[in-house]
Amino acid sequence: MIKDFIKQNDFVKEYSLENYSDYEQVIRNKVGYIKVNLDFPALLFMDECISLFDKRKPFTYTRHQELPDAPGWAGVILADNGKPRATPMSEAPKLVEWFKSHECFDFSDKDKTRIHIHYLEPKSFIPIHQDYENDMCNGLNFAITQPAGCKFYVEDYGVIPFSQPGDVYLCQIGKRHCVYNDSDEIRIHILPKGPYLDKQNYLHRRDKRRH
């Protein structure tokens, strides 16, 4: 099934923020991805992410479905909310400080904010799933590593064109999507979670726009 899904969605479309006046327009329109203009120093956080690798646990569900077993895909949830799966934020001090001190993010509510570190090992995949019932370009995703043979596929929208460490994309996660790491290197991505992300601010940071 995943091979057919990949084959059907192995193309790249172009989407530009210039076509939308604000974040709500991005949400309302059928957008596959938006390149976000944050200067994310991925290599600075590599050692912390690698040091947490042995604490990873499998992901088993989203808000809409249970997930099939996917060996090679697991993660760490950095949070200070006291929940059983949480790893204290103090175990990744440089990464956490970058988010806490950045003007585009508000991590002041420890009960509602967290940082996911996703690990996808070589020749492994994130199974096909969707995080919302309808189109929703609402998944903020930061690349720590980005193997050349690893692709993020979205139904009807194609491939989200991550190409290097430090890439940041707002991703369409309201359609079915999957990731396949067809390489010999591990893929590590960061997904910040919480209600206080200043999306309007980070979408329109033109001072650090990268073409």
GROMACS .gro file of C-alpha atoms in nm:
model
  211
    1MET     CA    1   0.000   0.000   0.000
    2ILE     CA    2   0.273   0.247   0.090
    3LYS     CA    3   0.455   0.178  -0.237
    4ASP     CA    4   0.144   0.272  -0.435
    5PHE     CA    5   0.094   0.583  -0.222
    6ILE     CA    6   0.453   0.693  -0.282
    7LYS     CA    7   0.428   0.631  -0.655
    8GLN     CA    8   0.107   0.833  -0.684
    9ASN     CA    9   0.245   1.130  -0.488
   10ASP     CA   10   0.607   1.143  -0.603
   11PHE     CA   11   0.598   1.493  -0.752
   12VAL     CA   12   0.669   1.845  -0.630
   13LYS     CA   13   0.436   2.142  -0.659
   14GLU     CA   14   0.535   2.501  -0.590
   15TYR     CA   15   0.357   2.696  -0.316
   16SER     CA   16   0.443   3.052  -0.219
   17LEU     CA   17   0.348   3.255   0.084
   18GLU     CA   18   0.325   3.555  -0.146
   19ASN     CA   19  -0.015   3.424  -0.257
   20TYR     CA   20  -0.163   3.451   0.093
   21SER     CA   21  -0.203   3.760   0.308
   22ASP     CA   22  -0.201   3.586   0.647
   23TYR     CA   23  -0.185   3.256   0.826
   24GLU     CA   24  -0.560   3.203   0.825
   25GLN     CA   25  -0.559   3.220   0.446
   26VAL     CA   26  -0.294   2.949   0.440
   27ILE     CA   27  -0.519   2.735   0.657
   28ARG     CA   28  -0.831   2.796   0.446
   29ASN     CA   29  -0.672   2.735   0.108
   30LYS     CA   30  -0.548   2.408  -0.035
   31VAL     CA   31  -0.179   2.450   0.039
   32GLY     CA   32   0.070   2.162   0.043
   33TYR     CA   33   0.348   2.342   0.228
   34ILE     CA   34   0.501   2.680   0.298
   35LYS     CA   35   0.876   2.733   0.338
   36VAL     CA   36   0.927   2.916   0.667
   37ASN     CA   37   1.199   3.177   0.693
   38LEU     CA   38   1.347   3.096   1.033
   39ASP     CA   39   1.723   3.077   1.073
   40PHE     CA   40   1.733   2.740   1.248
   41PRO     CA   41   2.090   2.631   1.345
   42ALA     CA   42   2.026   2.258   1.314
   43LEU     CA   43   2.386   2.140   1.357
   44LEU     CA   44   2.405   2.315   1.694
   45PHE     CA   45   2.145   2.071   1.826
   46MET     CA   46   2.273   1.751   1.666
   47ASP     CA   47   2.463   1.621   1.969
   48GLU     CA   48   2.164   1.668   2.199
   49CYS     CA   49   1.934   1.483   1.961
   50ILE     CA   50   2.179   1.196   1.922
   51SER     CA   51   2.229   1.172   2.299
   52LEU     CA   52   1.853   1.122   2.345
   53PHE     CA   53   1.824   0.850   2.079
   54ASP     CA   54   1.823   0.564   2.332
   55LYS     CA   55   1.526   0.723   2.512
   56ARG     CA   56   1.303   0.714   2.205
   57LYS     CA   57   0.969   0.534   2.211
   58PRO     CA   58   0.740   0.428   1.924
   59PHE     CA   59   0.450   0.647   1.816
   60THR     CA   60   0.126   0.449   1.827
   61TYR     CA   61  -0.159   0.690   1.756
   62THR     CA   62  -0.269   1.033   1.633
   63ARG     CA   63  -0.584   1.220   1.728
   64HIS     CA   64  -0.773   1.037   1.450
   65GLN     CA   65  -0.631   0.686   1.437
   66GLU     CA   66  -0.413   0.420   1.585
   67LEU     CA   67  -0.096   0.366   1.386
   68PRO     CA   68   0.034   0.034   1.256
   69ASP     CA   69   0.366  -0.093   1.382
   70ALA     CA   70   0.649   0.097   1.211
   71PRO     CA   71   0.991  -0.032   1.316
   72GLY     CA   72   1.253   0.237   1.280
   73TRP     CA   73   1.024   0.530   1.360
   74ALA     CA   74   1.021   0.655   1.718
   75GLY     CA   75   1.074   0.971   1.915
   76VAL     CA   76   1.130   1.165   2.233
   77ILE     CA   77   0.881   1.415   2.374
   78LEU     CA   78   1.055   1.696   2.561
   79ALA     CA   79   0.812   1.836   2.816
   80ASP     CA   80   0.789   1.945   3.177
   81ASN     CA   81   0.422   1.850   3.215
   82GLY     CA   82   0.482   1.546   3.434
   83LYS     CA   83   0.322   1.301   3.189
   84PRO     CA   84   0.460   0.945   3.176
   85ARG     CA   85   0.611   0.973   2.831
   86ALA     CA   86   0.772   1.314   2.888
   87THR     CA   87   1.149   1.357   2.892
   88PRO     CA   88   1.249   1.669   3.091
   89MET     CA   89   1.334   1.967   2.875
   90SER     CA   90   1.656   2.005   3.071
   91GLU     CA   91   1.798   1.710   2.878
   92ALA     CA   92   1.820   1.919   2.559
   93PRO     CA   93   1.915   2.263   2.697
   94LYS     CA   94   2.042   2.423   2.377
   95LEU     CA   95   1.743   2.316   2.167
   96VAL     CA   96   1.491   2.417   2.433
   97GLU     CA   97   1.658   2.752   2.493
   98TRP     CA   98   1.643   2.832   2.121
   99PHE     CA   99   1.266   2.789   2.119
  100LYS     CA  100   1.208   2.955   2.455
  101SER     CA  101   1.413   3.262   2.366
  102HIS     CA  102   1.291   3.303   2.007
  103GLU     CA  103   1.046   3.587   1.950
  104CYS     CA  104   0.818   3.369   1.736
  105PHE     CA  105   0.741   3.120   2.011
  106ASP     CA  106   0.592   3.128   2.359
  107PHE     CA  107   0.684   2.829   2.574
  108SER     CA  108   0.578   2.984   2.903
  109ASP     CA  109   0.298   2.734   2.970
  110LYS     CA  110   0.481   2.413   3.061
  111ASP     CA  111   0.157   2.213   3.074
  112LYS     CA  112   0.067   2.281   2.711
  113THR     CA  113   0.397   2.312   2.528
  114ARG     CA  114   0.639   2.039   2.425
  115ILE     CA  115   0.898   1.955   2.163
  116HIS     CA  116   0.892   1.626   1.970
  117ILE     CA  117   1.215   1.480   1.834
  118HIS     CA  118   1.135   1.229   1.558
  119TYR     CA  119   1.388   0.966   1.452
  120LEU     CA  120   1.342   0.776   1.127
  121GLU     CA  121   1.608   0.515   1.071
  122PRO     CA  122   1.745   0.409   0.730
  123LYS     CA  123   1.505   0.213   0.506
  124SER     CA  124   1.220   0.284   0.748
  125PHE     CA  125   0.894   0.471   0.706
  126ILE     CA  126   0.636   0.675   0.893
  127PRO     CA  127   0.307   0.499   0.808
  128ILE     CA  128   0.032   0.667   0.610
  129HIS     CA  129  -0.187   0.871   0.844
  130GLN     CA  130  -0.353   1.210   0.881
  131ASP     CA  131  -0.367   1.446   1.178
  132TYR     CA  132  -0.688   1.634   1.093
  133GLU     CA  133  -1.012   1.541   0.920
  134ASN     CA  134  -0.975   1.811   0.653
  135ASP     CA  135  -0.698   1.997   0.471
  136MET     CA  136  -0.483   2.172   0.731
  137CYS     CA  137  -0.142   2.318   0.653
  138ASN     CA  138  -0.056   2.336   1.019
  139GLY     CA  139   0.241   2.107   1.092
  140LEU     CA  140   0.558   2.299   1.173
  141ASN     CA  141   0.860   2.082   1.099
  142PHE     CA  142   1.233   2.154   1.150
  143ALA     CA  143   1.505   1.939   0.989
  144ILE     CA  144   1.804   1.846   1.205
  145THR     CA  145   1.920   1.599   0.941
  146GLN     CA  146   1.774   1.550   0.594
  147PRO     CA  147   1.908   1.248   0.404
  148ALA     CA  148   1.900   1.288   0.028
  149GLY     CA  149   1.691   0.975  -0.017
  150CYS     CA  150   1.424   1.065   0.236
  151LYS     CA  151   1.093   1.215   0.121
  152PHE     CA  152   0.776   1.344   0.288
  153TYR     CA  153   0.475   1.250   0.072
  154VAL     CA  154   0.129   1.411   0.099
  155GLU     CA  155  -0.178   1.281  -0.081
  156ASP     CA  156  -0.270   1.502  -0.379
  157TYR     CA  157  -0.002   1.760  -0.285
  158GLY     CA  158   0.311   1.559  -0.356
  159VAL     CA  159   0.650   1.587  -0.188
  160ILE     CA  160   0.737   1.854   0.068
  161PRO     CA  161   1.084   1.952  -0.059
  162PHE     CA  162   1.305   1.934   0.249
  163SER     CA  163   1.663   1.934   0.119
  164GLN     CA  164   1.908   2.017   0.399
  165PRO     CA  165   1.955   2.052   0.775
  166GLY     CA  166   1.795   2.373   0.898
  167ASP     CA  167   1.503   2.362   0.655
  168VAL     CA  168   1.173   2.460   0.817
  169TYR     CA  169   0.836   2.395   0.655
  170LEU     CA  170   0.474   2.440   0.750
  171CYS     CA  171   0.334   2.107   0.628
  172GLN     CA  172  -0.006   1.988   0.507
  173ILE     CA  173  -0.105   1.725   0.766
  174GLY     CA  174  -0.482   1.728   0.714
  175LYS     CA  175  -0.440   1.492   0.418
  176ARG     CA  176  -0.295   1.144   0.432
  177HIS     CA  177   0.083   1.158   0.441
  178CYS     CA  178   0.388   0.943   0.506
  179VAL     CA  179   0.767   0.965   0.509
  180TYR     CA  180   1.002   0.706   0.361
  181ASN     CA  181   1.373   0.717   0.440
  182ASP     CA  182   1.527   0.543   0.142
  183SER     CA  183   1.883   0.620   0.252
  184ASP     CA  184   2.161   0.490   0.477
  185GLU     CA  185   2.135   0.782   0.720
  186ILE     CA  186   1.899   0.862   1.003
  187ARG     CA  187   1.642   1.138   0.959
  188ILE     CA  188   1.594   1.361   1.266
  189HIS     CA  189   1.322   1.626   1.266
  190ILE     CA  190   1.186   1.856   1.536
  191LEU     CA  191   0.813   1.928   1.580
  192PRO     CA  192   0.726   2.194   1.839
  193LYS     CA  193   0.378   2.156   1.985
  194GLY     CA  194   0.152   2.393   2.174
  195PRO     CA  195  -0.112   2.666   2.141
  196TYR     CA  196   0.122   2.963   2.166
  197LEU     CA  197   0.315   2.952   1.842
  198ASP     CA  198   0.305   3.298   1.682
  199LYS     CA  199   0.235   3.173   1.332
  200GLN     CA  200   0.162   3.514   1.185
  201ASN     CA  201   0.504   3.634   1.298
  202TYR     CA  202   0.714   3.346   1.172
  203LEU     CA  203   0.537   3.324   0.837
  204HIS     CA  204   0.621   3.684   0.754
  205ARG     CA  205   0.981   3.708   0.872
  206ARG     CA  206   1.119   3.855   0.552
  207ASP     CA  207   1.453   3.957   0.706
  208LYS     CA  208   1.577   3.597   0.684
  209ARG     CA  209   1.405   3.483   0.370
  210ARG     CA  210   1.597   3.212   0.188
  211HIS     CA  211   1.523   3.148  -0.178
   0.00000   0.00000   0.00000
